[in-house]
Amino acid sequence: MKVMCAACKVTNNVAEEKMRKNLVRCGKCKEPLTPDAPGYPVEVAPGSFNFQVKESECPVLLDLWGPGCPPCRQLAPLLKDLAKELVGKIKVAKVNVQEQPAAANAFQVRGVPTLLLFKQGQEVARTAGFMPYPELRKFVAQVL
Ligand SMILES: [Zn+2]
């Protein structure tokens, strides 16, 4: 997986298995990497929800999105920017509800995009629809 160094912003390629077990340092500046907030949106695979979201040490912004949804497409680059800006501080995670309808049902999500904010595995806030970057930034600020 790609992990951006929070200190020098260099991209490190690290095996996910290695990240789970060991402390991994940035290849360039040797600062410890934070795989839990890797600087890139993470696709939550079926079956890894607990690991990726519930047990995450850092707060998680979960984007429930669907293909063919224009506001979802508009939001995608902003979520990338957010993950980059807040590398090491927040994890941006994504679930495609068309592939994983059970996830949408579990959270009683009726429309996409829906953004859920988790802190220590608990949902603390949610919002729906497209929003510009400053609003997105304000939304996640409540868990930082
Ligand atoms: Zn570094």
mmCIF file of C-alpha atoms and ligand atoms in Angstrom:
data_model
loop_
_atom_site.group_PDB
_atom_site.id
_atom_site.type_symbol
_atom_site.label_atom_id
_atom_site.label_comp_id
_atom_site.label_asym_id
_atom_site.label_seq_id
_atom_site.Cartn_x
_atom_site.Cartn_y
_atom_site.Cartn_z
ATOM 1 C CA MET A 1 0.000 0.000 0.000
ATOM 2 C CA LYS A 2 1.040 3.593 -0.471
ATOM 3 C CA VAL A 3 1.779 5.507 2.700
ATOM 4 C CA MET A 4 2.697 9.153 2.641
ATOM 5 C CA CYS A 5 5.180 10.356 5.222
ATOM 6 C CA ALA A 6 3.535 12.997 7.428
ATOM 7 C CA ALA A 7 6.899 14.658 7.979
ATOM 8 C CA CYS A 8 8.398 14.972 4.483
ATOM 9 C CA LYS A 9 5.366 14.036 2.286
ATOM 10 C CA VAL A 10 7.320 11.400 0.383
ATOM 11 C CA THR A 11 5.346 8.357 -0.786
ATOM 12 C CA ASN A 12 6.499 5.036 0.635
ATOM 13 C CA ASN A 13 5.420 1.701 -0.804
ATOM 14 C CA VAL A 14 4.941 -0.715 2.053
ATOM 15 C CA ALA A 15 3.519 -4.221 2.223
ATOM 16 C CA GLU A 16 0.255 -4.056 4.169
ATOM 17 C CA GLU A 17 1.162 -7.124 6.193
ATOM 18 C CA LYS A 18 4.404 -5.492 7.287
ATOM 19 C CA MET A 19 2.583 -2.335 8.326
ATOM 20 C CA ARG A 20 0.276 -4.250 10.624
ATOM 21 C CA LYS A 21 3.107 -5.925 12.479
ATOM 22 C CA ASN A 22 6.044 -3.565 12.614
ATOM 23 C CA LEU A 23 6.921 0.004 13.086
ATOM 24 C CA VAL A 24 7.884 1.191 9.633
ATOM 25 C CA ARG A 25 9.965 4.275 9.026
ATOM 26 C CA CYS A 26 10.048 6.642 6.077
ATOM 27 C CA GLY A 27 12.714 5.638 3.567
ATOM 28 C CA LYS A 28 13.798 9.239 3.162
ATOM 29 C CA CYS A 29 13.633 11.009 6.532
ATOM 30 C CA LYS A 30 13.341 7.950 8.848
ATOM 31 C CA GLU A 31 10.324 9.310 10.720
ATOM 32 C CA PRO A 32 7.798 6.612 11.707
ATOM 33 C CA LEU A 33 5.011 6.151 9.173
ATOM 34 C CA THR A 34 1.359 6.162 10.220
ATOM 35 C CA PRO A 35 -0.317 3.380 8.218
ATOM 36 C CA ASP A 36 -3.560 4.128 10.012
ATOM 37 C CA ALA A 37 -3.778 7.484 8.235
ATOM 38 C CA PRO A 38 -1.777 6.802 5.084
ATOM 39 C CA GLY A 39 -2.391 10.048 3.186
ATOM 40 C CA TYR A 40 -4.503 8.312 0.542
ATOM 41 C CA PRO A 41 -8.117 7.147 0.574
ATOM 42 C CA VAL A 42 -8.326 3.467 1.501
ATOM 43 C CA GLU A 43 -10.822 1.123 -0.143
ATOM 44 C CA VAL A 44 -12.513 -0.910 2.561
ATOM 45 C CA ALA A 45 -12.658 -4.484 1.303
ATOM 46 C CA PRO A 46 -15.566 -6.717 2.317
ATOM 47 C CA GLY A 47 -14.687 -8.286 5.648
ATOM 48 C CA SER A 48 -12.108 -5.683 6.607
ATOM 49 C CA PHE A 49 -14.522 -3.101 7.992
ATOM 50 C CA ASN A 50 -13.687 -3.819 11.622
ATOM 51 C CA PHE A 51 -9.978 -3.678 10.996
ATOM 52 C CA GLN A 52 -10.108 -0.566 8.821
ATOM 53 C CA VAL A 53 -12.743 1.461 10.640
ATOM 54 C CA LYS A 54 -13.875 0.066 13.994
ATOM 55 C CA GLU A 55 -10.398 -0.688 15.283
ATOM 56 C CA SER A 56 -8.675 2.280 13.727
ATOM 57 C CA GLU A 57 -6.521 4.202 16.179
ATOM 58 C CA CYS A 58 -7.122 7.479 14.424
ATOM 59 C CA PRO A 59 -10.431 9.043 13.385
ATOM 60 C CA VAL A 60 -11.953 7.787 10.145
ATOM 61 C CA LEU A 61 -13.931 9.615 7.500
ATOM 62 C CA LEU A 62 -15.928 6.958 5.654
ATOM 63 C CA ASP A 63 -17.289 7.787 2.228
ATOM 64 C CA LEU A 64 -20.191 5.643 1.104
ATOM 65 C CA TRP A 65 -20.327 6.202 -2.610
ATOM 66 C CA GLY A 66 -21.721 4.701 -5.761
ATOM 67 C CA PRO A 67 -20.609 4.607 -9.376
ATOM 68 C CA GLY A 68 -22.704 6.719 -11.717
ATOM 69 C CA CYS A 69 -23.367 9.296 -9.015
ATOM 70 C CA PRO A 70 -22.116 12.733 -10.161
ATOM 71 C CA PRO A 71 -21.752 14.262 -6.663
ATOM 72 C CA CYS A 72 -19.676 11.213 -5.646
ATOM 73 C CA ARG A 73 -17.357 11.834 -8.575
ATOM 74 C CA GLN A 74 -17.081 15.518 -7.629
ATOM 75 C CA LEU A 75 -16.265 14.613 -4.055
ATOM 76 C CA ALA A 76 -13.580 12.030 -4.889
ATOM 77 C CA PRO A 77 -10.702 14.453 -5.642
ATOM 78 C CA LEU A 78 -11.541 16.497 -2.541
ATOM 79 C CA LEU A 79 -11.292 13.368 -0.400
ATOM 80 C CA LYS A 80 -7.891 12.686 -1.926
ATOM 81 C CA ASP A 81 -6.770 16.201 -1.043
ATOM 82 C CA LEU A 82 -8.133 15.818 2.462
ATOM 83 C CA ALA A 83 -6.275 12.541 3.031
ATOM 84 C CA LYS A 84 -3.114 14.248 1.831
ATOM 85 C CA GLU A 85 -3.527 17.356 3.949
ATOM 86 C CA LEU A 86 -4.354 15.370 7.063
ATOM 87 C CA VAL A 87 -1.854 12.543 6.574
ATOM 88 C CA GLY A 88 -1.135 10.961 9.949
ATOM 89 C CA LYS A 89 -4.228 12.570 11.495
ATOM 90 C CA ILE A 90 -7.265 11.093 9.783
ATOM 91 C CA LYS A 91 -7.953 8.061 7.659
ATOM 92 C CA VAL A 92 -10.151 8.518 4.616
ATOM 93 C CA ALA A 93 -11.927 5.268 3.792
ATOM 94 C CA LYS A 94 -14.277 4.453 0.946
ATOM 95 C CA VAL A 95 -16.998 1.876 0.438
ATOM 96 C CA ASN A 96 -18.714 1.325 -2.896
ATOM 97 C CA VAL A 97 -22.324 0.676 -1.853
ATOM 98 C CA GLN A 98 -23.177 -0.944 -5.163
ATOM 99 C CA GLU A 99 -20.575 -3.625 -4.457
ATOM 100 C CA GLN A 100 -21.313 -3.717 -0.741
ATOM 101 C CA PRO A 101 -25.008 -2.941 -0.186
ATOM 102 C CA ALA A 102 -24.804 -4.533 3.256
ATOM 103 C CA ALA A 103 -22.621 -1.638 4.381
ATOM 104 C CA ALA A 104 -25.240 0.916 3.348
ATOM 105 C CA ASN A 105 -27.929 -1.077 5.137
ATOM 106 C CA ALA A 106 -25.843 -1.392 8.280
ATOM 107 C CA PHE A 107 -25.656 2.392 8.528
ATOM 108 C CA GLN A 108 -29.174 3.036 7.212
ATOM 109 C CA VAL A 109 -27.765 5.093 4.408
ATOM 110 C CA ARG A 110 -30.399 6.055 1.845
ATOM 111 C CA GLY A 111 -28.411 8.129 -0.613
ATOM 112 C CA VAL A 112 -24.889 8.620 -1.822
ATOM 113 C CA PRO A 113 -22.537 10.163 -1.161
ATOM 114 C CA THR A 114 -22.888 9.850 2.611
ATOM 115 C CA LEU A 115 -19.944 10.706 4.820
ATOM 116 C CA LEU A 116 -19.654 9.126 8.250
ATOM 117 C CA LEU A 117 -17.167 10.279 10.807
ATOM 118 C CA PHE A 118 -15.812 7.778 13.317
ATOM 119 C CA LYS A 119 -13.799 8.315 16.451
ATOM 120 C CA GLN A 120 -12.584 5.260 18.367
ATOM 121 C CA GLY A 121 -14.910 3.097 16.316
ATOM 122 C CA GLN A 122 -18.031 5.093 17.123
ATOM 123 C CA GLU A 123 -19.968 7.129 14.607
ATOM 124 C CA VAL A 124 -19.893 10.724 15.835
ATOM 125 C CA ALA A 125 -21.287 12.615 12.853
ATOM 126 C CA ARG A 126 -22.656 12.171 9.363
ATOM 127 C CA THR A 127 -23.463 14.313 6.405
ATOM 128 C CA ALA A 128 -24.724 13.680 2.888
ATOM 129 C CA GLY A 129 -24.192 15.140 -0.536
ATOM 130 C CA PHE A 130 -21.408 17.101 -2.145
ATOM 131 C CA MET A 131 -19.755 19.880 -0.205
ATOM 132 C CA PRO A 132 -16.879 22.186 -1.089
ATOM 133 C CA TYR A 133 -13.468 21.643 0.463
ATOM 134 C CA PRO A 134 -13.700 24.246 3.262
ATOM 135 C CA GLU A 135 -16.942 22.658 4.500
ATOM 136 C CA LEU A 136 -15.462 19.180 4.280
ATOM 137 C CA ARG A 137 -12.452 20.374 6.247
ATOM 138 C CA LYS A 138 -14.761 21.885 8.884
ATOM 139 C CA PHE A 139 -16.782 18.668 9.092
ATOM 140 C CA VAL A 140 -13.741 16.547 9.944
ATOM 141 C CA ALA A 141 -12.265 19.189 12.274
ATOM 142 C CA GLN A 142 -14.632 18.027 15.006
ATOM 143 C CA VAL A 143 -12.605 14.849 15.522
ATOM 144 C CA LEU A 144 -9.109 16.326 15.154
HETATM 145 ZN ZN ZN B 1 9.678 11.189 5.505
#
